[in-house]
Structure formats: structure tokens, C-alpha cells
PDB file of N, CA and C in Angstrom:
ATOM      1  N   UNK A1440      33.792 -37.936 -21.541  1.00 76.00           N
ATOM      2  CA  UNK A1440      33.577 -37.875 -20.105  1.00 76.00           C
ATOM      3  C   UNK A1440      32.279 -38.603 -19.770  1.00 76.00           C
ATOM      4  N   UNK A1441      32.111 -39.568 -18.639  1.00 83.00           N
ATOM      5  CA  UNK A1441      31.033 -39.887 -18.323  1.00 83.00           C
ATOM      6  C   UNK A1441      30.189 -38.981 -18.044  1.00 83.00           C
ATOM      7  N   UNK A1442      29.113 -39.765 -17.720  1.00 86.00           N
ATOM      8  CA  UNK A1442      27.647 -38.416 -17.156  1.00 86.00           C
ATOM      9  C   UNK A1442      27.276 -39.827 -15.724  1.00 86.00           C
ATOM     10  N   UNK A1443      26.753 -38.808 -14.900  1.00 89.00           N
ATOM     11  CA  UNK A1443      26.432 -39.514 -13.522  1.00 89.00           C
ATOM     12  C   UNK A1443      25.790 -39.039 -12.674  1.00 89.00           C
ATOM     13  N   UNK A1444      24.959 -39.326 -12.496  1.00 93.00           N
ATOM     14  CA  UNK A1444      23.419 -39.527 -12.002  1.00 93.00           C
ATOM     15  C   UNK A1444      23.636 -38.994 -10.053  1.00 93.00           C
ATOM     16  N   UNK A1445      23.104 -38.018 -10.166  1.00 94.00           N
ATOM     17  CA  UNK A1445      22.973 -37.767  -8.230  1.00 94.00           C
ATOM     18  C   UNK A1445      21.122 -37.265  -7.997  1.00 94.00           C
ATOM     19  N   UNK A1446      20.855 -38.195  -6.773  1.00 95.00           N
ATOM     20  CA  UNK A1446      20.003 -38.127  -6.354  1.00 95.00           C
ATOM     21  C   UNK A1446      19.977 -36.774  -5.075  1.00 95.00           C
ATOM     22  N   UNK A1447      18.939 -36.108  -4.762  1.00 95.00           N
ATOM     23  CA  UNK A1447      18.882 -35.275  -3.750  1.00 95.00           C
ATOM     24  C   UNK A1447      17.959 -36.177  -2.632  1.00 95.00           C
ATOM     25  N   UNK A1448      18.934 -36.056  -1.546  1.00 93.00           N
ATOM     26  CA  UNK A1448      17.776 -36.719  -0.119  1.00 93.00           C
ATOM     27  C   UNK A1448      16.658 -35.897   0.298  1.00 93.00           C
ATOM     28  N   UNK A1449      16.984 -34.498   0.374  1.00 93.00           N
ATOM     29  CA  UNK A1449      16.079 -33.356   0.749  1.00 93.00           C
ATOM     30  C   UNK A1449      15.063 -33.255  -0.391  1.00 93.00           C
ATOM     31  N   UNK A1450      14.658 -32.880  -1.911  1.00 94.00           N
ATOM     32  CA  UNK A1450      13.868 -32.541  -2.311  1.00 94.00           C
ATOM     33  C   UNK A1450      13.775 -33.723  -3.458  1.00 94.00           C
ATOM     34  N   UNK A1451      14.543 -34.883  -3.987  1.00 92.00           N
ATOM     35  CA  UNK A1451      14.530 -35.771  -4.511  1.00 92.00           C
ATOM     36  C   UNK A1451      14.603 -35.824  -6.043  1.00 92.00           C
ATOM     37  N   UNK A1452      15.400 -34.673  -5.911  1.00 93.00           N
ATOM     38  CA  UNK A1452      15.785 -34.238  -7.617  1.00 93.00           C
ATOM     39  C   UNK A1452      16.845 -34.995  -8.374  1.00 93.00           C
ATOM     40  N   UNK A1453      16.411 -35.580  -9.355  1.00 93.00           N
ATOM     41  CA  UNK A1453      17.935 -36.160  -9.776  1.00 93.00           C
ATOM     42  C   UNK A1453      18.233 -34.910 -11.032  1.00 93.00           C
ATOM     43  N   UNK A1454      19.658 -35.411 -10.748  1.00 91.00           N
ATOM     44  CA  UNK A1454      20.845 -34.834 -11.850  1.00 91.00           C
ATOM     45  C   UNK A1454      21.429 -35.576 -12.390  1.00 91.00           C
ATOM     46  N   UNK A1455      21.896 -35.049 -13.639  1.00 91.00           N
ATOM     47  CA  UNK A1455      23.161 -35.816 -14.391  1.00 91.00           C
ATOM     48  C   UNK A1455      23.899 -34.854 -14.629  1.00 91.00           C
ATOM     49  N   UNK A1456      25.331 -35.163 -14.409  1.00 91.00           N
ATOM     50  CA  UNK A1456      26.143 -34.762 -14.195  1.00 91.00           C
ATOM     51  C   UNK A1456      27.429 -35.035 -15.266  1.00 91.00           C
ATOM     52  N   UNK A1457      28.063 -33.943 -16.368  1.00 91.00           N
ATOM     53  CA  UNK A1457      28.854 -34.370 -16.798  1.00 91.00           C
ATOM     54  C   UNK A1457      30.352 -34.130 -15.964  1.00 91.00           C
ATOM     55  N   UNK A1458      31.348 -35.341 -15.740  1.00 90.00           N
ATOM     56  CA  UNK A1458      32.787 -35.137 -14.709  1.00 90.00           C
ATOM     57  C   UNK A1458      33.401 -36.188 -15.332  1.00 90.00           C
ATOM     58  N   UNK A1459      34.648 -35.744 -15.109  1.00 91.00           N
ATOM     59  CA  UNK A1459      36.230 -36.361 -15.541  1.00 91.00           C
ATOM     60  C   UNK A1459      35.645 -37.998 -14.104  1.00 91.00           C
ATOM     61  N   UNK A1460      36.843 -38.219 -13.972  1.00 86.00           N
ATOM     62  CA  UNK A1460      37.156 -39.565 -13.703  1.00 86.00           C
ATOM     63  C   UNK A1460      37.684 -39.353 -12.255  1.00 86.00           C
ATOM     64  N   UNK A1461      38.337 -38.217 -12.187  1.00 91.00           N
ATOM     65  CA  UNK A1461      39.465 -38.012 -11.642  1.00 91.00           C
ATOM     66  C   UNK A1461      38.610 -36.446 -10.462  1.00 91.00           C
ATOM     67  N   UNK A1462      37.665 -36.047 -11.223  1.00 91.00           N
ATOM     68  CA  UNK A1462      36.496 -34.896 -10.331  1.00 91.00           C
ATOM     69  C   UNK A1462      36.236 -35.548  -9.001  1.00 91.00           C
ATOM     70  N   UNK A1463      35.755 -34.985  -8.475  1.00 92.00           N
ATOM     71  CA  UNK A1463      35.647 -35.267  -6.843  1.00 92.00           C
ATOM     72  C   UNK A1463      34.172 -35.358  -7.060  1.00 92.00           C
ATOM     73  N   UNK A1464      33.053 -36.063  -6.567  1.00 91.00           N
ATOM     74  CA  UNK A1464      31.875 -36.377  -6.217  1.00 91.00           C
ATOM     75  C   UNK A1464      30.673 -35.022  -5.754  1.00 91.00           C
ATOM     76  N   UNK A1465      29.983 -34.674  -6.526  1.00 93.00           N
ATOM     77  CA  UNK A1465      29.284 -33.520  -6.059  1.00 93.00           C
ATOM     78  C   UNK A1465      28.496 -33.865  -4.545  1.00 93.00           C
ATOM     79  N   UNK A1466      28.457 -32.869  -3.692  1.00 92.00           N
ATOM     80  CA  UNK A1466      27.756 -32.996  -2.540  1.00 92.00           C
ATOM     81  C   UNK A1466      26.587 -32.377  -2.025  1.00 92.00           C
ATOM     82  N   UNK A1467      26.621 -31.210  -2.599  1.00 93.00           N
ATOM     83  CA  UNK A1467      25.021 -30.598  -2.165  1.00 93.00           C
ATOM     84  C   UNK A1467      24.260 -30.410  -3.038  1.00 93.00           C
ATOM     85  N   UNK A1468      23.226 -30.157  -3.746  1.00 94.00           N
ATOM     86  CA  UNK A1468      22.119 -29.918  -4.608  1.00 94.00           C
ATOM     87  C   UNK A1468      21.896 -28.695  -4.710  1.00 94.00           C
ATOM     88  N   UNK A1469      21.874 -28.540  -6.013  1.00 91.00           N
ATOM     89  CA  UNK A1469      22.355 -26.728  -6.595  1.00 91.00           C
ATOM     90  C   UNK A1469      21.269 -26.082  -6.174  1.00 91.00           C
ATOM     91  N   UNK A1470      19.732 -26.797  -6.495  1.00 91.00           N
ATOM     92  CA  UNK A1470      18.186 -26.294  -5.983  1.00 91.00           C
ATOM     93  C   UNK A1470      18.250 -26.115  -4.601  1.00 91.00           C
ATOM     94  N   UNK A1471      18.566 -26.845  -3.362  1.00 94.00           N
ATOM     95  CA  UNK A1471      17.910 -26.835  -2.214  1.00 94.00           C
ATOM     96  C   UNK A1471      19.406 -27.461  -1.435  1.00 94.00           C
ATOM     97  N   UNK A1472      20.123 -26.630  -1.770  1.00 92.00           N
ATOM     98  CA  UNK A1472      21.835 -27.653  -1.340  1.00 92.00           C
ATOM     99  C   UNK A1472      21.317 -28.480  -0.710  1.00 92.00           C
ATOM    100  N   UNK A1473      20.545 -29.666  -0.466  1.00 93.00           N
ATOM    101  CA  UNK A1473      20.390 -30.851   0.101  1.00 93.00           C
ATOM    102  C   UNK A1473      21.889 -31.656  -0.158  1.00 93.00           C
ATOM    103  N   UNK A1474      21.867 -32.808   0.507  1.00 95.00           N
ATOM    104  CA  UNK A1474      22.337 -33.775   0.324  1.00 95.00           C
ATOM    105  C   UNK A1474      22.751 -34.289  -1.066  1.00 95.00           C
ATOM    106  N   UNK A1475      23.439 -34.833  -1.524  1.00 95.00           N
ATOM    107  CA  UNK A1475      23.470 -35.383  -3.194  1.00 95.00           C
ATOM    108  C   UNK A1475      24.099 -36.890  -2.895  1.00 95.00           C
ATOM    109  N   UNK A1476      23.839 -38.094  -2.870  1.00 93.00           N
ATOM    110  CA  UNK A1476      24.049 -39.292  -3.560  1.00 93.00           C
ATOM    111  C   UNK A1476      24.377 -40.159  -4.471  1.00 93.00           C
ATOM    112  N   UNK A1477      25.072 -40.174  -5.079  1.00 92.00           N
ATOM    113  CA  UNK A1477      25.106 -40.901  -6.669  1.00 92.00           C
ATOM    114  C   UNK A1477      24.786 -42.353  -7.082  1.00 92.00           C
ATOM    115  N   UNK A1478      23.960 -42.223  -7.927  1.00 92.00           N
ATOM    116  CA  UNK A1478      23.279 -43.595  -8.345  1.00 92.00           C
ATOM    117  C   UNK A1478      23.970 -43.804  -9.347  1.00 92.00           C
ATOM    118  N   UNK A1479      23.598 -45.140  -9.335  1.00 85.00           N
ATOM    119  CA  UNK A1479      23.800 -46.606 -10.345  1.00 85.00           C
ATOM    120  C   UNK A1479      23.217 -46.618 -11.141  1.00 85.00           C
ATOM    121  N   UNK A1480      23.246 -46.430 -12.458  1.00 76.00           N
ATOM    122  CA  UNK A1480      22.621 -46.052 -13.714  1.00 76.00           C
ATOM    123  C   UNK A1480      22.739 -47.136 -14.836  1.00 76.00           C
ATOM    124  N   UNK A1481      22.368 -48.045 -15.889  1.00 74.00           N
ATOM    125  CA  UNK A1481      22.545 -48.944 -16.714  1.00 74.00           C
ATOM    126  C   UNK A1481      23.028 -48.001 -17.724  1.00 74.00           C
ATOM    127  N   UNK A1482      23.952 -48.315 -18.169  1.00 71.00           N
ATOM    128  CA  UNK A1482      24.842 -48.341 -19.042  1.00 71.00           C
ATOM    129  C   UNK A1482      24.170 -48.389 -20.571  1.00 71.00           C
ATOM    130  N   UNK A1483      24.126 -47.415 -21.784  1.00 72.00           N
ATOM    131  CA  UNK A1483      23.899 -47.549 -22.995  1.00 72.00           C
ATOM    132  C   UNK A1483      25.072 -48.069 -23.999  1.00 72.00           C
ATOM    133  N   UNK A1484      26.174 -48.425 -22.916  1.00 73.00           N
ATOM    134  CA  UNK A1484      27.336 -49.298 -24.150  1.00 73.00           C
ATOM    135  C   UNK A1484      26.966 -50.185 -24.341  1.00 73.00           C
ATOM    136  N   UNK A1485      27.166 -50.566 -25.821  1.00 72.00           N
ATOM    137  CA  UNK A1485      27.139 -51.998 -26.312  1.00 72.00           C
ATOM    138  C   UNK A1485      28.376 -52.402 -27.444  1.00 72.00           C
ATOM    139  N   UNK A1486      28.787 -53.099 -27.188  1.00 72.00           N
ATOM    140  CA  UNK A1486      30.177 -54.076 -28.001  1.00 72.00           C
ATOM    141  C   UNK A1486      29.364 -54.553 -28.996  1.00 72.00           C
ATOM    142  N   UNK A1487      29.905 -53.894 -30.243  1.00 76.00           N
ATOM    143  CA  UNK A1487      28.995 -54.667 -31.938  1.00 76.00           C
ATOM    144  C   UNK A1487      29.944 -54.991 -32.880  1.00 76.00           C
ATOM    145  N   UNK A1488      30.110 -55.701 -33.933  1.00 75.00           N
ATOM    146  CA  UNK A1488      30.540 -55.978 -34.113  1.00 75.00           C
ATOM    147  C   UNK A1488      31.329 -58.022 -33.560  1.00 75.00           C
ATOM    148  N   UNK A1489      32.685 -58.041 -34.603  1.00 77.00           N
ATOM    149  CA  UNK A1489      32.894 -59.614 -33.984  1.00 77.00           C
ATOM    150  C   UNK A1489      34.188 -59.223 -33.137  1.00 77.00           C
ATOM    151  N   UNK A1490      34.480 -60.274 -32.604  1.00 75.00           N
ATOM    152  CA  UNK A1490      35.617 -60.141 -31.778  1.00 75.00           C
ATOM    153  C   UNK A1490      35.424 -60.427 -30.321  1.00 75.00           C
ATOM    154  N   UNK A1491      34.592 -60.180 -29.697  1.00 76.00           N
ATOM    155  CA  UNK A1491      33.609 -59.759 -28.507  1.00 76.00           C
ATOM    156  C   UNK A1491      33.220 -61.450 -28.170  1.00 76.00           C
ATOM    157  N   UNK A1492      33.096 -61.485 -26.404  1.00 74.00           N
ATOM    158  CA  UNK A1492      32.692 -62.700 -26.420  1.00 74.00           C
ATOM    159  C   UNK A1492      31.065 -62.501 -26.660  1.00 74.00           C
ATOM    160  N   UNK A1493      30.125 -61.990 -26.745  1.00 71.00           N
ATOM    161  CA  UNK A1493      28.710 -62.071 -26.433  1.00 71.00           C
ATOM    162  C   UNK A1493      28.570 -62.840 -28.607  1.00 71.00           C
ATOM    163  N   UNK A1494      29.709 -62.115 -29.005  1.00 69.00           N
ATOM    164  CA  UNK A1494      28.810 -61.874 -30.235  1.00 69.00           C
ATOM    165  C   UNK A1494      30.215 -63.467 -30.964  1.00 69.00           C
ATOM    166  N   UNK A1495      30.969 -64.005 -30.445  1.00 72.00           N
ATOM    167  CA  UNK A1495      32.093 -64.865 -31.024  1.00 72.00           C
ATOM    168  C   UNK A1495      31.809 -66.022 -30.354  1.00 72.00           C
ATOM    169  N   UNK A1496      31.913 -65.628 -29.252  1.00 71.00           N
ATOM    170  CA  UNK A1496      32.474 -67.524 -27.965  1.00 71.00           C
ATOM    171  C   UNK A1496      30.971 -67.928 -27.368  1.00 71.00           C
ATOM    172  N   UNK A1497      30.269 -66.502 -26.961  1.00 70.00           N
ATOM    173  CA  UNK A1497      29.056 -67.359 -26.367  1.00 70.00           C
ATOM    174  C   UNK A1497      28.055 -68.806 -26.940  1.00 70.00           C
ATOM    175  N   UNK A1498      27.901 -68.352 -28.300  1.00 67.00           N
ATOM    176  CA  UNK A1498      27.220 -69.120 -28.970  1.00 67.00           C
ATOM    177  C   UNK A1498      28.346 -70.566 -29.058  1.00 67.00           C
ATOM    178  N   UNK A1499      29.288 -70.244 -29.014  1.00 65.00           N
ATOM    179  CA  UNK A1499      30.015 -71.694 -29.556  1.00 65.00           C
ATOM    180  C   UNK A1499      30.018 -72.544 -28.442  1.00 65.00           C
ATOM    181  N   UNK A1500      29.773 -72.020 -27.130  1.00 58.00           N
ATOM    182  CA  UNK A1500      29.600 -73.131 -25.750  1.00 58.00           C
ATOM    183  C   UNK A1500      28.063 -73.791 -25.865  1.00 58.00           C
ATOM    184  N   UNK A1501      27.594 -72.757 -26.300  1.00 58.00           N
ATOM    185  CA  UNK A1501      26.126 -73.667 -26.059  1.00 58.00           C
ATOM    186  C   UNK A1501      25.701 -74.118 -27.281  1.00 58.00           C
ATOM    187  N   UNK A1502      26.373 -74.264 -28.406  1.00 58.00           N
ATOM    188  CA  UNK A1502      26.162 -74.951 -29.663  1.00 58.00           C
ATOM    189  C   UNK A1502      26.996 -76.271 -29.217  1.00 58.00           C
ATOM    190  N   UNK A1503      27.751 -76.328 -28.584  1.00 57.00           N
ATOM    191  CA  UNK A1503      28.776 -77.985 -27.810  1.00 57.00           C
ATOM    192  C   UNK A1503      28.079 -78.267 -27.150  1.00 57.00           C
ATOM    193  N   UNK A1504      27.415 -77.752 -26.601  1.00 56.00           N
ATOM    194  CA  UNK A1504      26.250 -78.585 -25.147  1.00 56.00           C
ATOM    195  C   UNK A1504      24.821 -78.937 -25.589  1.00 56.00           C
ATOM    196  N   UNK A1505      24.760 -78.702 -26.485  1.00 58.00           N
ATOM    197  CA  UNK A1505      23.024 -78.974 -27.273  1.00 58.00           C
ATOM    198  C   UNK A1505      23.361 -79.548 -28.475  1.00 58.00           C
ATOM    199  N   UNK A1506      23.081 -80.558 -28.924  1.00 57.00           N
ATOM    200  CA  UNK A1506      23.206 -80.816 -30.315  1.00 57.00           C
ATOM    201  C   UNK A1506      22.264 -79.624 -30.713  1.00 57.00           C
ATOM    202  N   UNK A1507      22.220 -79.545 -32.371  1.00 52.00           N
ATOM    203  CA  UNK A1507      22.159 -78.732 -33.287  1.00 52.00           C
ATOM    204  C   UNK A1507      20.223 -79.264 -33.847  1.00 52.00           C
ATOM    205  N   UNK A1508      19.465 -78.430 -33.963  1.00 56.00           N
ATOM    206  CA  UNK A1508      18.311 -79.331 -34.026  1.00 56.00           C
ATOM    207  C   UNK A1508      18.563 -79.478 -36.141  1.00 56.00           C
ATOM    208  N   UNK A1509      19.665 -79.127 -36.784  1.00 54.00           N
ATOM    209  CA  UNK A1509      19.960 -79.537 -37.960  1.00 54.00           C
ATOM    210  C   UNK A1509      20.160 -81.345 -37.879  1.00 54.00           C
ATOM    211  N   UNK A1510      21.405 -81.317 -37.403  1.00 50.00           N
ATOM    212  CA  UNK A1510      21.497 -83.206 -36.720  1.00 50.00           C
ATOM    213  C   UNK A1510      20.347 -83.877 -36.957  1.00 50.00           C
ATOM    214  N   UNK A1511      19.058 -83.247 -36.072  1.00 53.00           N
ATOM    215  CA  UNK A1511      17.964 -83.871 -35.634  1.00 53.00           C
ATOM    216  C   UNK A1511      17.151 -84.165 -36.791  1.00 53.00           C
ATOM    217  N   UNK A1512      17.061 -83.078 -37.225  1.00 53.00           N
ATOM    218  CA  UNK A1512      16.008 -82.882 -39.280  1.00 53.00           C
ATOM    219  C   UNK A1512      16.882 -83.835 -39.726  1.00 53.00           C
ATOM    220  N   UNK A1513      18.239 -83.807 -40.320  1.00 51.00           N
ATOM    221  CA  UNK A1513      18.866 -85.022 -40.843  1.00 51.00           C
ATOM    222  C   UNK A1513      18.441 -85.957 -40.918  1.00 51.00           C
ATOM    223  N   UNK A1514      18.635 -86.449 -39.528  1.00 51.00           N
ATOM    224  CA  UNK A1514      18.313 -87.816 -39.062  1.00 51.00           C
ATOM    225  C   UNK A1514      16.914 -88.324 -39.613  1.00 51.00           C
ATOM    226  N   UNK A1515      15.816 -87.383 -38.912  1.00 50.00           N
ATOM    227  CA  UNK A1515      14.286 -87.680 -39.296  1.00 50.00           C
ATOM    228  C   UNK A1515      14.269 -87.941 -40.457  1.00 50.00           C
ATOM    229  N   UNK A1516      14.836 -87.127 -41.469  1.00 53.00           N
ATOM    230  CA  UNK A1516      14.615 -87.075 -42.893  1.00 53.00           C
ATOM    231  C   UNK A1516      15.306 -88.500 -43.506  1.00 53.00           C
ATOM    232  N   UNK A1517      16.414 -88.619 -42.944  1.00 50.00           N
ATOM    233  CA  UNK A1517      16.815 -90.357 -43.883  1.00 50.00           C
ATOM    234  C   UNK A1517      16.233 -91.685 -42.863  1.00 50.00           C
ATOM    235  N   UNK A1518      15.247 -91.413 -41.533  1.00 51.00           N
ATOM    236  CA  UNK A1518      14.603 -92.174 -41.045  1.00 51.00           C
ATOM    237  C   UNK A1518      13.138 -92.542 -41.866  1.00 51.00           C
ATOM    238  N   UNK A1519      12.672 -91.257 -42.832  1.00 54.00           N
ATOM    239  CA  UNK A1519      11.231 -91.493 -43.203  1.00 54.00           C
ATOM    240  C   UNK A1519      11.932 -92.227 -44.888  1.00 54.00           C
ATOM    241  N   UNK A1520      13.049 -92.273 -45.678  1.00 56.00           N
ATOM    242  CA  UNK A1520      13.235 -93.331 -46.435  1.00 56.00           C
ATOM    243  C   UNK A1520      13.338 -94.118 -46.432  1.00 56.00           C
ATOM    244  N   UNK A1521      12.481 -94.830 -46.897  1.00 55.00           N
ATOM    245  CA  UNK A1521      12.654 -96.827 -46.571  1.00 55.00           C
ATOM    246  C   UNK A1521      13.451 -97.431 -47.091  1.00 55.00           C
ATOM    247  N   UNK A1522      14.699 -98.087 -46.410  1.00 56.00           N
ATOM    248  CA  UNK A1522      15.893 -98.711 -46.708  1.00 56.00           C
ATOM    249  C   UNK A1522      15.643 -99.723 -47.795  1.00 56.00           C
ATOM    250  N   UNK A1523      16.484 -99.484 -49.041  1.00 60.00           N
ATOM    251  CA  UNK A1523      16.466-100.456 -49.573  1.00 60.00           C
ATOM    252  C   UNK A1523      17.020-101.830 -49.151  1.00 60.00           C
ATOM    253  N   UNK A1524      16.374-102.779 -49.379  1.00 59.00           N
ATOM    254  CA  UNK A1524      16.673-104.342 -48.810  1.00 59.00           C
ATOM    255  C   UNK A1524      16.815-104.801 -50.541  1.00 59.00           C
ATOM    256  N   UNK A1525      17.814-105.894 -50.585  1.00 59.00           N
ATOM    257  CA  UNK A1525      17.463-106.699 -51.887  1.00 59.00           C
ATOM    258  C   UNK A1525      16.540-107.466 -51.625  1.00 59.00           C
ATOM    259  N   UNK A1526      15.927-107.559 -53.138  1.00 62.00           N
ATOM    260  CA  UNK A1526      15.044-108.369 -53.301  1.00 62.00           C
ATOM    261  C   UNK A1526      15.070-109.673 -53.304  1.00 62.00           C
ATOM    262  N   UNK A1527      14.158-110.487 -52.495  1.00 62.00           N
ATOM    263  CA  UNK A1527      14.227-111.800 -52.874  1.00 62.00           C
ATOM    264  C   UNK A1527      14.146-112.350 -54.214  1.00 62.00           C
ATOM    265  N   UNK A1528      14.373-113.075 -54.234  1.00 58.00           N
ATOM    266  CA  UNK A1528      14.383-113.767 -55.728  1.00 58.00           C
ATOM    267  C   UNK A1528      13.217-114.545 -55.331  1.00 58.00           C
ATOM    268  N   UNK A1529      12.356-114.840 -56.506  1.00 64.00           N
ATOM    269  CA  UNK A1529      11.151-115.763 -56.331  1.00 64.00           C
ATOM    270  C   UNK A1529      11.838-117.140 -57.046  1.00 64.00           C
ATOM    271  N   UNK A1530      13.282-117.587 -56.976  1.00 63.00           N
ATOM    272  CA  UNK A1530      13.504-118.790 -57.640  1.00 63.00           C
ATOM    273  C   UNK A1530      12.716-119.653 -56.403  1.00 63.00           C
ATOM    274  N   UNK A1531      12.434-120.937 -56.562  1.00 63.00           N
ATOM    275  CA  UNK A1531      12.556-121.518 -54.929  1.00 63.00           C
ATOM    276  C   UNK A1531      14.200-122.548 -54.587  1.00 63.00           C
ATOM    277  N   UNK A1532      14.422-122.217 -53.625  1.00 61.00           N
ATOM    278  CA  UNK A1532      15.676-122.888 -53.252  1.00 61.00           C
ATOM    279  C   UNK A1532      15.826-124.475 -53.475  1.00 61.00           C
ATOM    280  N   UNK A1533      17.094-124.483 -54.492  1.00 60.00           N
ATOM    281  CA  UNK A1533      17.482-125.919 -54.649  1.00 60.00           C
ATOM    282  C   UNK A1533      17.501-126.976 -53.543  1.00 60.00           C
ATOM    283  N   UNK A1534      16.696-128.118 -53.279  1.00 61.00           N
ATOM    284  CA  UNK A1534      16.525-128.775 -52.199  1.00 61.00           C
ATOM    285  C   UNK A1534      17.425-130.059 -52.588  1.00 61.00           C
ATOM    286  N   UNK A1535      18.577-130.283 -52.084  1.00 57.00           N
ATOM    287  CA  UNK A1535      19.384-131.798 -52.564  1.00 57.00           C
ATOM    288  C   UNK A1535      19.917-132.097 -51.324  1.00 57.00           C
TER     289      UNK A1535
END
């Protein structure tokens, strides 16, 4: 069963509240039957594990839109070896 959060307008007490889905909305405040409100509360679920987009697909869109800074090291790394060139030959060229 969820739990859900009511604020009091009159003395400003919050509650949490454990209710079905299907319970009707509490209305007065057990302390000072005031008013009762229900707030918006952040959520302690979290999806772990694979399967899930946060933890499967997210990364794979923004690994397509950024190269990889691996690519980049690559590159640098066979940029700082100096290409072999053949060697000239020290004959001097036949002049006829």
C-alpha cells in the first residue's frame, strides 16, 4: 500500500498516511480536525538492475551523439608515431 503525505491548513501538521488506492482521501486532521490537503512527495523507487531504459538505452543515445573520447586517445596515440617513410637511397641518380 502506498503511504501519502497530508498537510493540515489550520495547525500545519503533516501526516503520512498508510491507504489502498481505491480509499477515499482523508479530510480533517485527527489533532485539530482542520482541513487536510495531500502533498506531492518524491518517490524512493528506483528501477536497478538491466532492462530499464535509465540503466540500457540512455547511455546508447548519447554514446551515438558524442564520439567516444577512446576514438580520440587512439588517434593521438598513432599521431605521436612517426610514420615510417622509405629511405632514400644515397645512390645518386643515373644521369643519361
Amino acid at each position: 500500500m502506498p503511504i501519502y503525505e497530508y498537510e493540515c491548513s489550520k495547525c500545519g501538521r503533516i501526516d503520512e498516511v498508510l491507504q489502498k488506492f481505491s480509499d477515499r482521501p482523508l479530510g480533517k486532521c485527527r489533532h485539530c480536525s482542520g482541513k487536510l490537503h495531500k502533498l506531492i512527495s518524491h518517490s524512493s523507487f528506483h528501477l536497478k538492475g538491466t532492462g530499464w531504459y535509465i540503466t540500457d538505452y540512455a547511455n546508447k543515445s548519447q554514446s551515438a551523439a558524442k564520439p567516444s573520447n577512446q576514438g580520440k586517445q587512439e588517434t593521438n596515440q598513432s599521431s605521436d608515431i612517426p610514420s615510417k617513410k622509405p629511405k632514400k637511397s644515397k645512390k645518386p641518380a643515373d644521369k643519361h
